[in-house]
Coordinates of C-alpha atoms in Angstrom, one line a residue:
M149 CA -32.4 19.9 100.6
E150 CA -30.1 19.3 103.8
D151 CA -30.1 22.9 104.5
L152 CA -33.7 23.1 104.4
M153 CA -33.9 20.1 106.6
S154 CA -31.3 21.6 109.2
I155 CA -33.2 24.6 109.6
L156 CA -37.0 22.8 109.9
T157 CA -35.8 20.2 112.4
P158 CA -35.5 22.6 115.3
W159 CA -39.0 23.8 114.6
L160 CA -40.4 20.5 114.2
P161 CA -41.7 20.3 117.9
S162 CA -43.4 23.5 117.6
I163 CA -45.0 23.0 114.2
G164 CA -46.0 19.4 115.5
A165 CA -47.8 21.0 118.8
F166 CA -49.6 23.5 116.7
C167 CA -50.9 20.9 114.1
F168 CA -51.9 18.7 117.1
F169 CA -54.2 21.4 118.5
T170 CA -55.5 22.4 115.0
V171 CA -56.6 18.7 114.8
L172 CA -57.9 18.5 118.0
R173 CA -59.9 21.7 117.3
Y174 CA -61.3 20.0 114.2
L175 CA -62.0 16.7 115.9
H176 CA -63.9 18.5 118.7
K177 CA -65.9 20.8 116.4
N178 CA -67.1 17.9 113.9
V179 CA -66.5 14.6 115.7
L180 CA -66.6 14.9 119.5
L181 CA -69.6 17.6 119.6
N182 CA -71.9 15.5 117.3
L183 CA -71.2 12.2 119.0
V184 CA -71.8 14.1 122.5
R185 CA -75.1 15.5 120.8
R186 CA -76.1 11.8 120.2
I187 CA -75.9 10.7 123.5
N188 CA -77.4 13.3 124.9
N189 CA -80.5 12.7 122.3
I190 CA -80.2 9.1 123.7
I191 CA -80.2 9.7 127.3
S192 CA -82.7 12.8 126.8
F193 CA -80.6 15.5 129.1
K194 CA -83.2 17.9 129.5
H195 CA -80.4 21.0 129.0
G196 CA -77.5 19.2 127.3
E197 CA -77.9 21.1 124.0
D198 CA -78.0 24.4 125.8
L199 CA -74.8 23.8 127.8
L200 CA -73.1 22.4 124.5
D201 CA -74.1 25.6 122.4
A202 CA -72.9 27.7 125.3
F203 CA -69.4 26.3 125.5
E204 CA -68.8 25.4 121.9
S205 CA -67.2 28.7 121.0
P206 CA -65.0 29.0 124.2
I207 CA -63.5 25.6 124.1
N208 CA -62.5 26.3 120.3
A209 CA -60.9 29.5 121.2
M210 CA -59.1 27.9 124.4
L211 CA -57.7 25.3 121.7
Y212 CA -56.7 27.9 119.5
V213 CA -54.8 29.8 122.6
L214 CA -53.2 26.5 123.2
A215 CA -52.1 25.9 120.0
I216 CA -50.3 29.2 119.6
Y217 CA -49.0 28.9 123.1
S218 CA -47.4 25.4 122.4
A219 CA -46.1 26.6 119.2
F220 CA -44.1 29.8 120.8
N221 CA -43.0 27.6 124.1
L222 CA -41.7 25.0 121.8
A223 CA -40.1 27.4 119.3
P224 CA -35.9 26.9 119.1
T225 CA -35.7 30.6 119.9
E226 CA -34.6 31.1 123.7
F227 CA -36.2 34.5 124.3
V228 CA -39.6 33.3 123.3
R229 CA -39.7 30.5 126.1
L230 CA -37.9 32.9 128.6
L231 CA -40.8 35.6 128.6
P232 CA -43.2 35.3 131.4
I233 CA -46.1 36.8 129.8
L234 CA -46.8 34.0 127.8
D235 CA -48.0 32.0 130.9
K236 CA -50.0 34.8 132.3
V237 CA -51.7 34.9 128.5
L238 CA -52.4 31.6 128.3
R239 CA -54.0 31.3 131.9
S240 CA -55.7 34.7 131.4
S241 CA -57.2 33.2 128.1
I242 CA -58.2 30.1 129.8
V243 CA -59.7 31.8 132.6
L244 CA -61.5 34.0 129.7
C245 CA -62.9 31.2 128.0
F246 CA -64.3 29.7 131.3
F247 CA -66.1 32.8 132.2
W248 CA -67.4 33.3 128.5
G249 CA -69.0 29.9 128.6
L250 CA -70.5 30.8 132.0
Y251 CA -71.9 33.9 130.5
N252 CA -73.5 31.9 127.8
V253 CA -75.3 29.8 130.2
S254 CA -76.6 32.7 132.1
D255 CA -77.4 34.6 128.8
T256 CA -79.3 32.0 126.5
T257 CA -80.5 29.1 128.7
H258 CA -83.7 30.4 130.9
G259 CA -84.9 26.9 131.0
I260 CA -81.9 26.2 133.6
M261 CA -82.7 29.4 135.5
L262 CA -86.3 28.3 135.7
D263 CA -85.4 25.1 137.0
T264 CA -83.0 26.0 139.5
L265 CA -85.7 28.5 140.6
E266 CA -88.3 25.5 141.1
K267 CA -86.0 23.5 142.7
I268 CA -85.4 26.3 145.5
G269 CA -89.2 26.6 146.1
I270 CA -89.5 29.8 143.8
R271 CA -92.7 29.8 141.1
S272 CA -91.0 29.9 137.8
E273 CA -91.6 32.7 135.9
E274 CA -90.2 34.4 132.7
A275 CA -89.5 37.8 134.5
L276 CA -88.2 36.4 137.4
S277 CA -85.6 34.4 135.2
N278 CA -84.7 37.5 133.2
V279 CA -84.0 39.3 136.2
C280 CA -81.9 36.6 137.7
S281 CA -80.0 36.0 134.5
T282 CA -79.2 39.6 134.1
I283 CA -77.7 39.7 137.9
L284 CA -75.9 36.5 137.1
R285 CA -74.3 37.6 133.7
L286 CA -73.1 40.9 135.8
L287 CA -71.6 38.7 138.6
V288 CA -69.8 36.7 136.0
V289 CA -68.2 39.8 134.2
V290 CA -67.1 41.2 137.8
L291 CA -65.7 37.8 138.6
C292 CA -63.8 37.6 135.4
F293 CA -62.2 40.7 135.6
V294 CA -61.2 40.3 139.2
T295 CA -60.0 37.0 138.4
I296 CA -57.7 38.1 135.5
A297 CA -56.7 41.2 137.4
K298 CA -55.2 38.9 140.1
E299 CA -53.4 37.0 137.6
W300 CA -51.6 40.1 136.2
N301 CA -50.7 41.1 139.9
Y302 CA -53.1 44.1 139.8
D303 CA -53.9 45.4 143.2
I304 CA -57.6 45.2 143.0
T305 CA -58.1 46.6 146.5
G306 CA -57.5 50.3 145.2
F307 CA -60.0 49.7 142.6
I308 CA -62.9 48.2 144.9
A309 CA -62.4 51.1 147.4
S310 CA -62.7 53.5 144.2
L311 CA -65.8 51.6 143.0
S312 CA -67.6 51.9 146.5
I313 CA -66.7 55.7 146.6
G314 CA -68.1 55.9 142.8
S315 CA -71.1 53.7 143.8
V316 CA -72.3 56.6 146.2
A317 CA -72.1 59.1 143.7
V318 CA -73.8 57.1 141.3
A319 CA -76.4 56.1 143.7
F320 CA -77.4 59.8 144.4
A321 CA -77.1 60.5 140.3
A322 CA -79.3 57.5 139.6
K323 CA -81.6 57.1 142.5
D324 CA -84.8 56.9 140.2
A325 CA -83.3 54.5 138.5
L326 CA -82.3 52.2 141.4
A327 CA -86.0 52.9 142.8
N328 CA -87.1 51.0 139.7
V329 CA -84.6 48.5 140.1
F330 CA -85.5 47.7 143.9
G331 CA -89.2 48.2 142.8
S332 CA -89.2 45.5 140.3
L333 CA -87.5 43.0 142.8
V334 CA -90.4 43.8 145.2
I335 CA -92.9 43.1 142.4
I336 CA -91.0 39.8 141.4
L337 CA -90.8 38.3 144.8
D338 CA -94.2 39.7 146.1
K339 CA -95.8 38.1 142.7
P340 CA -98.8 40.4 142.6
F341 CA -99.0 39.3 138.9
K342 CA -97.2 37.7 136.2
I343 CA -96.6 37.8 132.5
G344 CA -100.3 37.7 130.7
D345 CA -102.4 38.5 133.8
W346 CA -105.0 41.0 133.5
V347 CA -104.5 43.9 135.8
M348 CA -105.4 47.6 136.6
A349 CA -102.7 49.6 138.4
N350 CA -102.0 53.2 138.4
N351 CA -105.2 53.7 136.6
V352 CA -103.9 51.6 133.8
E353 CA -105.9 48.5 133.0
G354 CA -104.7 45.8 130.2
I355 CA -102.1 42.7 129.9
V356 CA -99.0 42.5 131.3
E357 CA -96.6 41.8 128.6
K358 CA -93.3 42.5 130.1
V359 CA -91.5 43.1 133.6
S360 CA -87.9 44.8 133.1
F361 CA -85.5 46.2 135.6
R362 CA -86.9 49.5 135.0
S363 CA -90.7 49.3 134.3
T364 CA -93.6 46.9 133.7
C365 CA -95.1 47.0 130.0
I366 CA -98.9 46.7 130.1
R367 CA -100.9 46.5 127.2
T368 CA -104.4 48.2 127.1
F369 CA -107.5 46.8 125.7
P370 CA -107.5 49.7 123.0
Q371 CA -103.9 48.3 122.2
E372 CA -101.8 51.1 123.7
L373 CA -98.5 50.1 124.9
V374 CA -98.0 51.8 128.5
Y375 CA -94.8 51.7 130.4
I376 CA -95.0 52.0 134.2
P377 CA -92.0 52.7 136.2
N378 CA -91.5 49.7 139.0
S379 CA -91.0 52.0 141.7
L380 CA -94.6 53.6 141.1
L381 CA -96.1 49.8 140.7
S382 CA -94.3 48.7 144.0
N383 CA -96.2 51.7 146.0
T384 CA -99.6 51.8 144.4
P385 CA -102.6 49.3 144.5
I386 CA -102.7 46.5 141.8
I387 CA -105.9 44.9 141.1
N388 CA -105.4 41.3 139.4
Y389 CA -108.4 40.4 137.6
T390 CA -107.2 37.1 136.2
L391 CA -106.7 35.7 139.9
R392 CA -110.5 36.1 140.5
E393 CA -112.0 32.8 140.8
K394 CA -115.6 33.7 140.6
R395 CA -117.3 37.0 139.1
R396 CA -120.5 38.9 141.0
I397 CA -123.5 39.0 138.8
T398 CA -125.9 42.1 140.2
F399 CA -128.7 43.6 138.2
T400 CA -132.3 44.8 139.0
L401 CA -135.6 43.8 137.4
G402 CA -138.2 46.6 137.4
L403 CA -141.9 44.8 137.1
T404 CA -144.8 46.7 136.5
Y405 CA -147.2 47.7 139.0
S406 CA -149.9 45.8 137.6
T407 CA -147.9 42.6 138.7
T408 CA -150.0 40.9 141.7
A409 CA -148.1 39.7 144.8
E410 CA -148.9 36.3 144.0
H411 CA -147.2 36.4 140.8
L412 CA -144.2 38.4 142.0
E413 CA -143.8 36.0 144.8
H414 CA -143.8 32.9 142.5
F415 CA -141.6 34.5 139.9
I416 CA -138.9 35.4 142.5
A417 CA -139.1 31.8 143.9
M418 CA -138.6 30.3 140.3
L419 CA -135.6 32.6 139.3
K420 CA -134.0 31.6 142.6
S421 CA -134.5 28.1 142.1
Y422 CA -133.2 28.3 138.6
L423 CA -129.9 30.5 140.0
E424 CA -129.3 27.8 142.9
H425 CA -129.5 24.7 140.6
N426 CA -127.5 26.1 137.6
P427 CA -124.1 24.3 137.7
K428 CA -122.4 27.6 136.2
I429 CA -123.8 29.6 139.8
Y430 CA -122.3 29.1 143.4
D431 CA -125.5 28.1 145.2
D432 CA -124.5 29.3 148.6
D433 CA -124.9 32.7 148.0
V434 CA -127.7 33.5 145.4
R435 CA -130.1 36.5 146.8
V436 CA -133.3 37.3 145.0
H437 CA -135.5 39.8 146.7
F438 CA -138.2 42.3 146.1
T439 CA -136.5 45.5 147.5
T440 CA -138.1 48.8 146.1
Y441 CA -141.3 50.5 145.0
N442 CA -139.8 52.7 142.6
G443 CA -141.4 55.4 140.8
S444 CA -142.5 53.1 137.9
S445 CA -141.8 49.8 138.7
L446 CA -141.5 47.2 141.4
D447 CA -137.6 46.4 141.6
V448 CA -136.4 43.0 142.4
A449 CA -132.6 42.7 143.1
V450 CA -130.8 40.0 141.9
A451 CA -127.0 38.8 143.1
C452 CA -125.2 35.7 142.9
Y453 CA -121.3 34.8 141.9
A454 CA -120.4 32.7 138.7
R455 CA -118.2 29.9 138.7
T456 CA -115.4 31.3 136.4
G457 CA -112.9 34.0 136.6
S458 CA -112.7 34.5 132.5
Q459 CA -114.3 37.6 131.1
V460 CA -115.5 35.7 127.8
E461 CA -117.1 32.8 130.2
Y462 CA -118.9 35.6 132.6
L463 CA -120.3 37.1 129.6
N464 CA -121.8 34.0 128.3
I465 CA -123.4 33.0 131.5
L466 CA -124.6 36.4 132.1
Q467 CA -126.2 36.1 128.4
E468 CA -127.6 32.6 129.5
I469 CA -129.1 34.2 132.7
N470 CA -130.7 37.2 130.9
L471 CA -132.2 34.8 128.5
K472 CA -133.6 32.7 131.1
V473 CA -135.2 35.5 133.1
M474 CA -137.1 36.6 129.9
T475 CA -138.3 33.0 129.6
L476 CA -139.5 32.9 133.4
M477 CA -141.4 36.3 132.8
K478 CA -143.1 35.0 129.9
E479 CA -144.5 31.7 131.7
E480 CA -145.5 33.5 134.7
G481 CA -147.2 36.5 132.8
V482 CA -145.1 39.4 134.3
S483 CA -143.4 42.2 132.3
C484 CA -140.9 44.7 132.9
A485 CA -141.9 48.3 133.6
F486 CA -140.5 51.4 131.6
P487 CA -140.3 55.0 133.0
S488 CA -143.4 56.2 132.7
Q489 CA -146.1 58.7 134.4
S490 CA -149.5 58.6 135.1
I491 CA -151.6 62.3 134.9
Y492 CA -155.1 62.6 136.7
F493 CA -157.1 65.4 135.7
E494 CA -159.5 66.9 138.7
N495 CA -162.3 67.6 136.2
P496 CA -163.0 65.4 133.5
L497 CA -162.0 66.4 129.9
T498 CA -164.7 67.4 127.4
Q499 CA -163.9 67.1 123.6
K500 CA -164.6 70.4 121.9
E501 CA -167.2 69.8 118.8
D502 CA -166.5 71.4 115.5
K503 CA -168.8 74.0 114.4

């Protein structure tokens, strides 16, 4: 027993340090995190849960590394404590865990990205937050690599120089892909549309579902999914139907030639008055005019603007106007004409009698 104790005694500091950090990991995972989450629920910090989830695994990994490092550093074997690589491994692991947490923040918490964009005066959009998150993740990876390389005394100047030379070759080889990337940045910054808008671009009409680095995904009304390269979208006219604040209504009524001038004038006045007093129609640009003596009708042109940009509301207003036109025509005693021809014979027709 005394021999066993004499063997274990030099290792007690090493074992104790490992057990200390192991217990600390357990308390962090099962006690401290729960306590912080409860405090976050009380103070209602908007993104507290996201930050806790992002750094939970990196902190656990860092405590595990500290446990192993402390155990080796306090070990009674002299050569282990003299190895300088342990200090480098420890510092590199701490740096890696820190950037791991930053990567998780930029990868999973778009709410933080949206709030940051709003604070600097940029309209919050999912597409913009996705692109910014991707750029931030790449930046975090590069900074992590550079920091760890410097920790191991690696000369990164040659790497950066080779990277710059290689980037030129990559740029020539992937010029179309880069054009799409810059096109996506132009689209996001210029904001001609956002996700959910009804647009028409490059002869494709539908609802925008997704904007990525390479392309924009549009769901057409027949439900096809069309991917348009962003390089094309940034150089083509884009019609955004969702941004319309009003919809133009135009149609032509063809009345019969039997309609008298008095009835026609009274009907036009009634229809114009109805449109001008309709709360769903802009009253400052209503046009109702007798315009044409057509081949088989007297044409009345009607033009106005509905107070809506929605397709469904526009159709409902148009239906309401059409039904009202039918009512006014009935009240005034006028009727619509249909294509017809009148044939006149120079000599009167005689009916042939049966013999």
